[in-house]
Coordinates of C-alpha atoms and ligand atoms in Angstrom, one line a residue:
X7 CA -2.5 23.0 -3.2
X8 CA -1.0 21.4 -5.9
X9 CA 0.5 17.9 -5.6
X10 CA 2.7 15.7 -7.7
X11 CA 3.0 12.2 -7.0
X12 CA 5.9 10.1 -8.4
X13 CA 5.0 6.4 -8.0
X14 CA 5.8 3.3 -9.6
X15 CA 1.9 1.8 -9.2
X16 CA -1.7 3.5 -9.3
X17 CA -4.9 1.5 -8.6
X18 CA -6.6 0.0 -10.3
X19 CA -4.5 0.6 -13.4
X20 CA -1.4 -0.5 -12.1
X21 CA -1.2 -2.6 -8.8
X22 CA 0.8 -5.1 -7.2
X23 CA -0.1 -4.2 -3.4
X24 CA -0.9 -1.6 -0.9
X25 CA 1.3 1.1 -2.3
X26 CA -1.6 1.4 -5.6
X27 CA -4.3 2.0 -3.4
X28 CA -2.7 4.2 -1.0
X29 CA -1.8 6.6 -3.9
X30 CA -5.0 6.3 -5.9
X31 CA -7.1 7.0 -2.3
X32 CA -5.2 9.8 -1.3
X33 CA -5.2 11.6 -4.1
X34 CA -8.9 10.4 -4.2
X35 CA -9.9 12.5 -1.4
X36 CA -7.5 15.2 -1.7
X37 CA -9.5 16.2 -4.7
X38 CA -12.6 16.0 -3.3
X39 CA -11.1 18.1 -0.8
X40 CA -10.6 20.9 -3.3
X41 CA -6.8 20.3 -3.8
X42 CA -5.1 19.7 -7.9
X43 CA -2.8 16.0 -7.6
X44 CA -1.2 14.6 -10.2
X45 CA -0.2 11.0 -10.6
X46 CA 2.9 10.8 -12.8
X47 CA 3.7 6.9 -13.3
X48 CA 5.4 4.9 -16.2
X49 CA 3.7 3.9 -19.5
X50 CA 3.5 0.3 -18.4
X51 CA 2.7 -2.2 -21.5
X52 CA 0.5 -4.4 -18.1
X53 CA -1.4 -0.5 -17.5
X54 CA -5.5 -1.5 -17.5
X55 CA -5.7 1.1 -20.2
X56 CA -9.3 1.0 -20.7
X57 CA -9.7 2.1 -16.7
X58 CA -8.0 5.4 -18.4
X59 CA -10.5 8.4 -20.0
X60 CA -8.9 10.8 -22.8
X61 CA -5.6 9.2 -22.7
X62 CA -3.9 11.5 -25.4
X63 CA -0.3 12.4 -26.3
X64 CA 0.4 15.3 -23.6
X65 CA 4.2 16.4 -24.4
X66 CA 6.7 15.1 -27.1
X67 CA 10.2 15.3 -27.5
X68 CA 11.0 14.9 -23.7
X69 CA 14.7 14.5 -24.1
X70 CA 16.2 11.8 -20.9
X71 CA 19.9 10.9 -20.5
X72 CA 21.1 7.5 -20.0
X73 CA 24.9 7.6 -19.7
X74 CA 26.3 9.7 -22.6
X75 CA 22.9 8.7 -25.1
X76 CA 20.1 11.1 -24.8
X77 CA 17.0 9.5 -25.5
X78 CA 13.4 10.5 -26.4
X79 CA 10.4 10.0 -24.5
X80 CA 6.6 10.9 -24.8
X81 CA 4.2 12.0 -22.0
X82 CA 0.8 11.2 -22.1
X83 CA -2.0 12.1 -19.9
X84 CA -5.1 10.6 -19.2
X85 CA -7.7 10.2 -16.4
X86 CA -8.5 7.4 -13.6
X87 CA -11.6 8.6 -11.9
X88 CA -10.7 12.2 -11.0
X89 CA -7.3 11.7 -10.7
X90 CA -4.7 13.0 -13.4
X91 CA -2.5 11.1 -14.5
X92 CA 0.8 11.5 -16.6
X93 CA 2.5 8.6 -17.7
X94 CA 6.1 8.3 -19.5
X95 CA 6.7 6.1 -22.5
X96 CA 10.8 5.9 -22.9
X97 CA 12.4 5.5 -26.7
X98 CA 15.0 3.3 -25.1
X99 CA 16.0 0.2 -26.4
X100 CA 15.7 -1.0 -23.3
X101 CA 11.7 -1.4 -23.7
X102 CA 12.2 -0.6 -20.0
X103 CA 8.3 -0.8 -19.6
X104 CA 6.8 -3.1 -22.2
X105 CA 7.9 -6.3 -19.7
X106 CA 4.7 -7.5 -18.6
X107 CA 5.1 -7.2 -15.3
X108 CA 6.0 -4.3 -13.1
X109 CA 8.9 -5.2 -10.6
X110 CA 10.7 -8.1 -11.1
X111 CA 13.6 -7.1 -13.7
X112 CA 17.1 -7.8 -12.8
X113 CA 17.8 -4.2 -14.3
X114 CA 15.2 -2.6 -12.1
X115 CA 17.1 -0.2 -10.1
X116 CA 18.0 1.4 -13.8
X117 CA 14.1 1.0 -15.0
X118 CA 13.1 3.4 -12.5
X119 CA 15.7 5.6 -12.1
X120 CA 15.2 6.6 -15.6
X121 CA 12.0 7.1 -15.0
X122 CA 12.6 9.4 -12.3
X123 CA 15.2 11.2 -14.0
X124 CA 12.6 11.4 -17.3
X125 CA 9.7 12.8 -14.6
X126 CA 12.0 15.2 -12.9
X127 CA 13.1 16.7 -16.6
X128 CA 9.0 16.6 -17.3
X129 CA 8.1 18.4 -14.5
X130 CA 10.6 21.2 -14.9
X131 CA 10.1 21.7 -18.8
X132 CA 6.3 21.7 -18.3
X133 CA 6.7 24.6 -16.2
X134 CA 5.1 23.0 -13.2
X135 CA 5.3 25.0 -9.9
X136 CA 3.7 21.9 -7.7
X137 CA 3.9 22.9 -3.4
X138 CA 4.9 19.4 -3.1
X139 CA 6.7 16.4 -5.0
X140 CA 5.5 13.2 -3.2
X141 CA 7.8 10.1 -3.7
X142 CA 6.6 6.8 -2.7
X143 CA 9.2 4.1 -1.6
X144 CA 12.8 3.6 -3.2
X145 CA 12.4 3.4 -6.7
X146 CA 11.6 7.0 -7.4
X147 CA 13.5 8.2 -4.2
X148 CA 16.9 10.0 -6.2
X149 CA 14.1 12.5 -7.6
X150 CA 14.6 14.8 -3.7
X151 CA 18.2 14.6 -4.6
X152 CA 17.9 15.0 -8.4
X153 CA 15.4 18.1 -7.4
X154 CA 18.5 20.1 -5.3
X155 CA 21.5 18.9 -7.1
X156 CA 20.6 18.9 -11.0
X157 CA 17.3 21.1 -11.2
X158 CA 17.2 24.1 -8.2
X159 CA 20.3 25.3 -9.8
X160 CA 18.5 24.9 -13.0
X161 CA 16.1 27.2 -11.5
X162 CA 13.4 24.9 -10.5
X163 CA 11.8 25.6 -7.6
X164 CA 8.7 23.6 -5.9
X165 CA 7.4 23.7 -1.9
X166 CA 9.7 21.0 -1.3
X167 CA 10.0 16.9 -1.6
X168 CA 7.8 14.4 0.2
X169 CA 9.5 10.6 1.0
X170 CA 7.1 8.6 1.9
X171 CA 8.0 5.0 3.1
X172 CA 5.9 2.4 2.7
X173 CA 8.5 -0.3 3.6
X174 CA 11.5 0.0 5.1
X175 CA 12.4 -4.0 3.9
X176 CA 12.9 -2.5 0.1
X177 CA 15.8 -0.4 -0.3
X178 CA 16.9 -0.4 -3.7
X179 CA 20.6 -1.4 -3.3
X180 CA 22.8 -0.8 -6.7
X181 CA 26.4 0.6 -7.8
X182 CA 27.4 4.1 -8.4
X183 CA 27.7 3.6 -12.0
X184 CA 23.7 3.2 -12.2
X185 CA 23.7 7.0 -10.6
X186 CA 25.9 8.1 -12.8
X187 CA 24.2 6.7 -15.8
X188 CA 21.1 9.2 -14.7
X189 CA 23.2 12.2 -14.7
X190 CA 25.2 12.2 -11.4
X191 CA 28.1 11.3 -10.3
X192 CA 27.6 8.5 -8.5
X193 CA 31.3 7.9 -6.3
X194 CA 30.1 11.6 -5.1
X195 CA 27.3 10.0 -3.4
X196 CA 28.9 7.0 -1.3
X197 CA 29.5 9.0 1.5
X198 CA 27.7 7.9 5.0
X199 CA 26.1 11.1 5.1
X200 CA 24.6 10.8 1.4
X201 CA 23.8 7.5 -0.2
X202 CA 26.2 4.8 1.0
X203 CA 24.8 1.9 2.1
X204 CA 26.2 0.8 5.8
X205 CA 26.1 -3.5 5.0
X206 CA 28.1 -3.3 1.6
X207 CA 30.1 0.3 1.1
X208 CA 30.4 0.0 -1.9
X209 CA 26.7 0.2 -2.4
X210 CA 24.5 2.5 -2.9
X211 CA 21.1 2.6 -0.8
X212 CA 18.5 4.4 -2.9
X213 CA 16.3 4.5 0.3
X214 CA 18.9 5.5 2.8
X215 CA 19.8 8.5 0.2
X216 CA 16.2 9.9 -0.2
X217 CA 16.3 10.3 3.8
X218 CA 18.8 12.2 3.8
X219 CA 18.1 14.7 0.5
X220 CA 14.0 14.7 1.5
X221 CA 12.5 17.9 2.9
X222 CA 10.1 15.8 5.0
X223 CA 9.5 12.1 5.4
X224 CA 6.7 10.0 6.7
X225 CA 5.8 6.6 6.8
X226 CA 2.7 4.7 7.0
X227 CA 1.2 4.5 10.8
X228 CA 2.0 6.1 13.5
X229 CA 3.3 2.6 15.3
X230 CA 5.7 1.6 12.4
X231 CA 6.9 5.3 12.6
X232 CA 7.9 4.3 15.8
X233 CA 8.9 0.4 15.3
X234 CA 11.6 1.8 12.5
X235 CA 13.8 3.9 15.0
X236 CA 14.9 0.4 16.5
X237 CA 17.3 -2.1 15.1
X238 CA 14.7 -5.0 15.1
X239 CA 12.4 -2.6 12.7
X240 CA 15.0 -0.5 10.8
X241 CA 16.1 -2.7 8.6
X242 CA 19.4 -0.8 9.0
X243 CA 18.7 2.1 8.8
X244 CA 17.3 3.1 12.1
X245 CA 20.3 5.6 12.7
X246 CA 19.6 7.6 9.9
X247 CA 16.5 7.7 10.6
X248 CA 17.2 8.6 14.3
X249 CA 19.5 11.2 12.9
X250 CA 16.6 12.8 10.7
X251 CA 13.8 12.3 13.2
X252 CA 12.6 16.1 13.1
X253 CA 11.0 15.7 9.7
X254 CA 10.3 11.9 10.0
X255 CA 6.1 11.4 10.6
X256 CA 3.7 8.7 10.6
X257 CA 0.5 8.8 9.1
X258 CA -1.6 6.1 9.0
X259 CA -3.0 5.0 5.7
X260 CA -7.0 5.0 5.0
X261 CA -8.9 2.9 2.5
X262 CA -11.1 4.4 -0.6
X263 CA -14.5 4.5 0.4
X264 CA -15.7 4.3 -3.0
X265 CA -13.6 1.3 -3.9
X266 CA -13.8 -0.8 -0.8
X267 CA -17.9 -0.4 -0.6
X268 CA -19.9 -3.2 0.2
X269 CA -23.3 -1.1 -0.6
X270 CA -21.4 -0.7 -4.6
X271 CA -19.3 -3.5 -4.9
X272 CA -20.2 -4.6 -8.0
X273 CA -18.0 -8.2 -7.3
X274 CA -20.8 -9.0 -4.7
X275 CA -23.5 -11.1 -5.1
X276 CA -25.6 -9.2 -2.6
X277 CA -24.7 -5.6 -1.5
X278 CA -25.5 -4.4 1.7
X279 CA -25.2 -0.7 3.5
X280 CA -23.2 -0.5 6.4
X281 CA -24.0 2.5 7.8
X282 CA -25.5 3.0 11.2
X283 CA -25.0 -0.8 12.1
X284 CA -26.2 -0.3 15.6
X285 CA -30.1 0.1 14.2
X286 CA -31.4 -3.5 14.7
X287 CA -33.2 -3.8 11.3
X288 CA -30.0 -2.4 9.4
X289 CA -27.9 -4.7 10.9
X290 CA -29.8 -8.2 10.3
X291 CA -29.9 -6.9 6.5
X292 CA -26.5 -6.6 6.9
X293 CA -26.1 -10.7 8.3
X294 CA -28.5 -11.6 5.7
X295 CA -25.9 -9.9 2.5
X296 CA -23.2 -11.8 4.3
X297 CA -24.6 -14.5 4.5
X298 CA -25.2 -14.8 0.6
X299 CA -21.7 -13.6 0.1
X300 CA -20.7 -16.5 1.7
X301 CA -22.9 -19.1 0.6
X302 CA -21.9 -17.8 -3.1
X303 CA -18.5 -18.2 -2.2
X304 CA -18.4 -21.4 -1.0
X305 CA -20.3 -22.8 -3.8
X306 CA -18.3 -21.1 -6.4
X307 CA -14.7 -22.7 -4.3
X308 CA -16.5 -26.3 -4.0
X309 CA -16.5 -25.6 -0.1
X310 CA -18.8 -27.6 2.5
X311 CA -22.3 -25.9 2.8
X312 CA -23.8 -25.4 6.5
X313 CA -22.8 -23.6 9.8
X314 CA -19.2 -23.5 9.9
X315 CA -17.4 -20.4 10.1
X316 CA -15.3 -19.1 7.6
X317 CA -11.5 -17.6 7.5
X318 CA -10.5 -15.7 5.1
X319 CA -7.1 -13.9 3.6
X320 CA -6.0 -12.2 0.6
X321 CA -2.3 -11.5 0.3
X322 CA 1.0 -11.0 -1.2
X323 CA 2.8 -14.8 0.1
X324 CA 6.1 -12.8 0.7
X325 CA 8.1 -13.4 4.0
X326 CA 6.7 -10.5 5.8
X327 CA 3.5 -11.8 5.5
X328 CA 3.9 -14.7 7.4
X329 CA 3.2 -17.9 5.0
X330 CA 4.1 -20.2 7.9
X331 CA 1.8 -18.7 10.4
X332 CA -1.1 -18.4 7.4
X333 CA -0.3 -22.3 7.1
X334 CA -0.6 -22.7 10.8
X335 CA -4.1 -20.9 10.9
X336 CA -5.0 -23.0 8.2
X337 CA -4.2 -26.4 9.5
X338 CA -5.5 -25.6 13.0
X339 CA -8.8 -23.9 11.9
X340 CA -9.4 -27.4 9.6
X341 CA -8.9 -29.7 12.6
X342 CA -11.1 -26.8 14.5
X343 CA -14.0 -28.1 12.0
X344 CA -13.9 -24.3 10.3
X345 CA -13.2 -23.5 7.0
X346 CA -10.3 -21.3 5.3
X347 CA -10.5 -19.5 2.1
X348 CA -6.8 -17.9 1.0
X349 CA -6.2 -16.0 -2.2
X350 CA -2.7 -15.5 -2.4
X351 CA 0.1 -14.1 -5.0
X352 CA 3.9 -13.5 -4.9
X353 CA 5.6 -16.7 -3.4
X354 CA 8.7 -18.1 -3.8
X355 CA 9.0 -21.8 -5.1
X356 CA 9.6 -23.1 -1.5
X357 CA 6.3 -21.1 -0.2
X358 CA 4.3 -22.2 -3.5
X359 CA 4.7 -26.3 -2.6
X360 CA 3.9 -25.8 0.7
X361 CA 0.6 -24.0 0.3
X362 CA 0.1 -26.7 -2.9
X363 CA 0.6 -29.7 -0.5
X364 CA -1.5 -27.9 1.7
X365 CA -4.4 -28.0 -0.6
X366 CA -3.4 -31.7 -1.5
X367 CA -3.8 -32.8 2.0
X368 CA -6.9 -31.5 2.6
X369 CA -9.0 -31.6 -0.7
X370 CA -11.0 -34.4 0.7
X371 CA -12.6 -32.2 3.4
X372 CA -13.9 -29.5 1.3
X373 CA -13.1 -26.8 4.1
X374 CA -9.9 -25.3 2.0
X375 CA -9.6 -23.6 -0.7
X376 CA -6.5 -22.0 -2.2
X377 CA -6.0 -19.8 -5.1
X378 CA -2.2 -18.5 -5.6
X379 CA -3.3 -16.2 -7.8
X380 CA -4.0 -12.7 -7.7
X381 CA -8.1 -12.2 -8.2
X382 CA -9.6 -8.1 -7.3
X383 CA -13.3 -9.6 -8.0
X384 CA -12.1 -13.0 -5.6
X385 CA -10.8 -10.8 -2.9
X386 CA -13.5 -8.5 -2.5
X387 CA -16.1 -11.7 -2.5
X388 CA -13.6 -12.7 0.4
X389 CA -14.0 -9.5 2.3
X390 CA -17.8 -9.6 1.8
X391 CA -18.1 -13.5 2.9
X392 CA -16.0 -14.5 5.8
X393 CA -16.5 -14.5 9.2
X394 CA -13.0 -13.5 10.2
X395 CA -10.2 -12.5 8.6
X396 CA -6.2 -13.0 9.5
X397 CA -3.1 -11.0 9.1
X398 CA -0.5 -12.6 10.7
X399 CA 2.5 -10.7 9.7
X400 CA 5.9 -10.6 10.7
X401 CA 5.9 -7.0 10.5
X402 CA 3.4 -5.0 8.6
X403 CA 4.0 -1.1 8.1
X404 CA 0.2 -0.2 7.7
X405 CA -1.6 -2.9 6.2
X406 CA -5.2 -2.5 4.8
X407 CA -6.9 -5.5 4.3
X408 CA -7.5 -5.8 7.9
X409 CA -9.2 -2.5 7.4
X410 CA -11.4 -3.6 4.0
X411 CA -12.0 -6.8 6.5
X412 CA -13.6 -4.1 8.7
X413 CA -15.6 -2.3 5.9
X414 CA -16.7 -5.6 5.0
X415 CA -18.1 -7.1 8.9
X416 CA -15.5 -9.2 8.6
X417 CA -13.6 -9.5 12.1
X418 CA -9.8 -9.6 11.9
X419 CA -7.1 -11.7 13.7
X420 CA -4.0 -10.2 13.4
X421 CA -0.6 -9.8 14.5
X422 CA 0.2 -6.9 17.6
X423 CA 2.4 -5.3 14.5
X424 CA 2.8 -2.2 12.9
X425 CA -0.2 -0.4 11.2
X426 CA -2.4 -3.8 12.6
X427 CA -1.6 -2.9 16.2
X428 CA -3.0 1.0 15.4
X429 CA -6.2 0.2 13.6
X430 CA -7.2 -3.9 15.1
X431 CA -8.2 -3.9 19.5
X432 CA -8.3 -7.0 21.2
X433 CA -12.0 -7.8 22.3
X434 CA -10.9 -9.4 25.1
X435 CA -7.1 -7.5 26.2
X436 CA -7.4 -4.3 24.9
X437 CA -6.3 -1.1 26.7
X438 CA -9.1 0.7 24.4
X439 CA -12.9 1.1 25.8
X440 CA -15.1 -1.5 25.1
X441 CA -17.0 0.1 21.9
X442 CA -13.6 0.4 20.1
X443 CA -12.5 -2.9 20.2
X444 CA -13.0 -5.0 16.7
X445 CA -11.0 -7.7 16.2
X446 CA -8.4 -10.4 17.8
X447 CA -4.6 -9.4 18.5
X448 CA -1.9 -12.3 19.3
X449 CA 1.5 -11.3 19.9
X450 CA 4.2 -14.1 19.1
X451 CA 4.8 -15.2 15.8
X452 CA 4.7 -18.7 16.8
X453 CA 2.2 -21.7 16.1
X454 CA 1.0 -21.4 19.8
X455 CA -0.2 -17.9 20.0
X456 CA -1.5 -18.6 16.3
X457 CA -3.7 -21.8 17.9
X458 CA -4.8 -19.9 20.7
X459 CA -5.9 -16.7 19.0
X460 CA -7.8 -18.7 16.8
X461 CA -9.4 -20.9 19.2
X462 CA -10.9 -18.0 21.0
X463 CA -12.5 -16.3 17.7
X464 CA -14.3 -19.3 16.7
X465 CA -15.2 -20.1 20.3
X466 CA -17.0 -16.4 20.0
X467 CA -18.4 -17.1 16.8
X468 CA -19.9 -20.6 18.0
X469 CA -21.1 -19.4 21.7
X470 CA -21.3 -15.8 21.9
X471 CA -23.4 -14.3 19.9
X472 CA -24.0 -11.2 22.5
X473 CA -20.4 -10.4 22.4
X474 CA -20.2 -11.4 18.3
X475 CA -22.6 -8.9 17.5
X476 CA -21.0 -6.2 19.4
X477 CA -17.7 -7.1 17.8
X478 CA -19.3 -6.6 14.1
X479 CA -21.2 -3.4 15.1
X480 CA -17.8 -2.3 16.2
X481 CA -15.8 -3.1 13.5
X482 CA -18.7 -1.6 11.0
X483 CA -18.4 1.4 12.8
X484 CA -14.6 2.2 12.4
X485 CA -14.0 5.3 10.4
X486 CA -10.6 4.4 8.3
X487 CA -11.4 6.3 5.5
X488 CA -8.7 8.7 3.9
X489 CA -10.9 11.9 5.1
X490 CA -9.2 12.4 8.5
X491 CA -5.1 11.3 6.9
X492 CA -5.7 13.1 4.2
X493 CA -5.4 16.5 6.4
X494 CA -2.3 15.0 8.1
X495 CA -0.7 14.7 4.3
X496 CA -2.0 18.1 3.5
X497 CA -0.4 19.7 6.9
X498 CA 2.9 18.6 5.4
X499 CA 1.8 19.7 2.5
X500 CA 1.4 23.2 3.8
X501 CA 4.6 23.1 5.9
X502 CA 6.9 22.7 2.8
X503 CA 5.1 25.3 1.2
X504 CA 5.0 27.0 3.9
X505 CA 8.6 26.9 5.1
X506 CA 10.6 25.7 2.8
X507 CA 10.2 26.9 -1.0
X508 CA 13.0 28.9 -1.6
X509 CA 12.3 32.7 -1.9
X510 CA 8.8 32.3 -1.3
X511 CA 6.2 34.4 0.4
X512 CA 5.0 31.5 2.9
X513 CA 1.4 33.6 3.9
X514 CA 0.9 33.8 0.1
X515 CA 1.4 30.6 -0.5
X516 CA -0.7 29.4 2.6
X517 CA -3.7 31.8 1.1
X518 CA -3.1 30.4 -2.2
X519 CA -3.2 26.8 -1.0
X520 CA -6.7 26.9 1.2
Ligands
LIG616 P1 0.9 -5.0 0.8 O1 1.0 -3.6 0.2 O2 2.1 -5.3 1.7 O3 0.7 -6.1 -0.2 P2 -1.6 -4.2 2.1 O4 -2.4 -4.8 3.1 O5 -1.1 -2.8 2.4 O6 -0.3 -5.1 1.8 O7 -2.3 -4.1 0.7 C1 -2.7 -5.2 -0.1 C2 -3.7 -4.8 -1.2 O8 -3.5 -5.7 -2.3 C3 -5.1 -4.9 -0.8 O9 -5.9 -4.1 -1.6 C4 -5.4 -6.4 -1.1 O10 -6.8 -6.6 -1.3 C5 -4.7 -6.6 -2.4 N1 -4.2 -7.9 -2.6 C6 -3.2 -8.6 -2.0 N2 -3.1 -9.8 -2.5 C7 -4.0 -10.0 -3.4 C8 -4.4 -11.1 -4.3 N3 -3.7 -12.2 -4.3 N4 -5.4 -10.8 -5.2 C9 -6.1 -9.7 -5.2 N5 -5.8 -8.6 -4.4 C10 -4.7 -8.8 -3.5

């Protein structure tokens, strides 16, 4: 089959969070699996361009409209790992890409529409025929409503449109004028059945709208696929997605095997192979490689050397996240005499100073350390080096660090959420049988059940070993590679190819595809 992705991040090239990986490791193993993806993304000026082979000028002249001014862009194309990618570099005096960041602008809601306007021209002067346009999260939602209003009658034809959310909290709220600079007209679309946002009417709700106008939708576990049908999970628009519940889906997300590798990770100080952790010998080799990660770590954050065990998290410091409850954990694992290690990026002012005072009060006792920063060759020495690792969202719609923590033998503590409630079982409450369970689950977002979950992983870690062990053997085990999701994606691959491509021969196309 051939897939197009639309997305506003790619790892490693261009990440702020989850939504990078999950398109670089899909797309990962749908090629190994035989199947063409392309990654089409913006020319960024922050793009790791050196991560990039044959980058080369690909198409010139690719005329984009903003209002009434047509403006030029070039296409280049280039490959990260296997994966092709396409990347668009606007003429706009708007330098909508060359900001140093990737969100953050006040004008992004126009930033990325124009680059999804500028991908949807791409793909239809190219001649592409792809069985499926994938769109990841609101910014580059319009293209399933750009696809049947502007291009089908143009004569474009694909499988169908993909929406995939990855969270429901980002909507991408703007006016109709910033539709209608793209090409539309944009009062057409604040209707309640199209695009108009249900808090503020006069809105328009980028995410609300690609519901609608997708062919399918998914989200990111099975659990959140459910959580988002109710009003405390919906962010508002649980009754739209009620309403288009027949294509909605949840797939949960997997992790790259070759990225998140503790027997290749070049940021380690000492690799180890997790494979078949139940064979005695492996698994000491195993202790012994985390143990160095760990003693490297501490030495290199000024940490206390000895037999204390070690808490680690790596995170965006946004509200979902939790930044109270992290500072909870924190607090009560120092008085717990364990030690905390948290590499975090993205916080307000208010959540900055309070993770700074934080490391204020307790430099002296050399069991903290805090980096607000973001670090890739940090986080995976994190993964590699604690003892236990916490994720105590709010809500969380997949979430994979508690599934690198896993990879790693690190044992997670996280909230009965989302994605974390699918892919983390309670050692001691879990419904699942006793091989499958591989972490700690609380359930309250409040400092109690945060004390009390934490109190009985390092009473494990100090006087079980027995049940330890089996804990690590059964997190090492898990299997949350993209191998097994990657055939959910490509079953809705096949059923927009399959079913809804207009004019099309659906057995060809299914022959074609395998
Ligand atoms: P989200 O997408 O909501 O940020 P996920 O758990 O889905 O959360 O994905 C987070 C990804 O970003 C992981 O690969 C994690 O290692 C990485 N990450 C998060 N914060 C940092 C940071 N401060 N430094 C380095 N990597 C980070």
């Amino acid at each position: 089959m051939h897939i197009v992705n639309l997305s506003t991040e790619l790892a490693p090239i261009a990440k702020v969070g989850g939504l990078g990986d999950v398109v670089y490791g899909l797309s990962n193993e749908l090629i190994k699996q035989g199947h063409k993806v392309e990654v089409v993304l913006p020319k960024y000026d922050t793009i790791e361009y050196d991560r990039i082979k044959n980058l080369r000028v690909h198409h010139r002249d690719l005329w984009s409209y903003d209002g009434s001014a047509k403006f030029n862009n070039t296409v280049w194309s280039g490959d990260v790992d296997h994966i092709k990618v396409l990347l668009i570099e606007p003429h706009h005096p708007s330098y909508f890409f060359s900001r140093g960041m990737i969100y953050g602008c006040p004008d992004d809601v126009d930033r990325f529409l124009y680059f999804t306007r500028a991908a949807m021209e791409f793909l239809h002067v190219s001649g592409r025929q792809p069985d499926c346009i994938h769109l990841h999260d609101w910014p580059v939602a319009i293209a399933s409503t750009l696809y049947k209003d502007m291009y089908v009658p143009l004569g474009f034809k694909v499988g169908g449109t993909l929406l995939t959310i990855h969270n429901m909290e980002h909507q991408g709220k703007c006016a109709p004028h910033n539709l209608t600079r793209i090409g539309i007209r944009g009062e057409n679309y604040l209707t309640p059945e199209k695009y108009q946002d249900k808090t503020f009417p006069q809105a328009i709700n980028l995410l609300k709208g690609g519901i609608e106008d997708a062919t399918l939708i998914n989200t990111v576990s099975p659990n959140y696929c459910k959580e988002i049908l109710t009003a405390e999970n919906g962010h508002e628009l649980e009754m739209d997605l009620q309403r288009n519940h027949k294509k909605l889906s949840g797939i949960l997300n997997g992790i790259d095997e070759d990225f998140w590798n503790p027997k290749a990770d070049s940021f380690l100080v000492q690799r180890y192979d997790t494979h078949d952790p139940f064979s005695k010998d492996k698994f000491e080799k195993i202790l012994k490689a985390k143990e160095d990660n760990k003693r490297h770590l501490r030495t290199h954050l000024g940490l206390l050397p000895g037999d204390a065990p070690l808490i680690g998290c790596v995170t965006r410091l946004v509200p979902q996240k939790g930044p109270e409850l992290i500072a909870h954990a924190i607090r009560h694992t120092i008085e717990k005499n364990g030690q905390f290690v948290l590499l975090g990026s993205e916080y307000s002012p208010e959540i900055k100073e309070m993770f700074l005072a934080l490391k204020k009060e307790f430099s002296a006792s050399k069991r903290l350390a805090i980096m607000l920063d973001r670090d890739e060759a940090l986080a995976h020495l994190i993964f590699a080096g604690s003892d236990l690792f916490t994720v105590p969202s709010i809500f969380e719609p997949c979430g994979l660090t508690q599934m690198i923590a896993l990879r790693y033998g690190s044992i997670p503590i996280v909230r009965n959420t989302g994605g974390l409630a699918d892919t983390v079982f309670d050692v001691d409450f879990s419904a699942e049988p006793l091989n499958k369970r591989n972490g700690y689950v609380f359930n309250d977002p409040t400092a109690e059940d945060v004390e009390k979950v934490i109190d009985r992983a390092l009473n494990d870690w100090q006087n079980d070993s027995i049940k330890w062990v089996q804990m690590m053997q059964n997190a090492l085990f898990c299997d949350y590679s993209w191998k097994k999701s990657a055939q959910d994606y490509i079953v809705l691959y096949r059923k927009l190819s399959a079913e809804h491509a207009p004019g099309t021969n659906s057995k060809k196309r299914r022959h074609k595809a395998a």
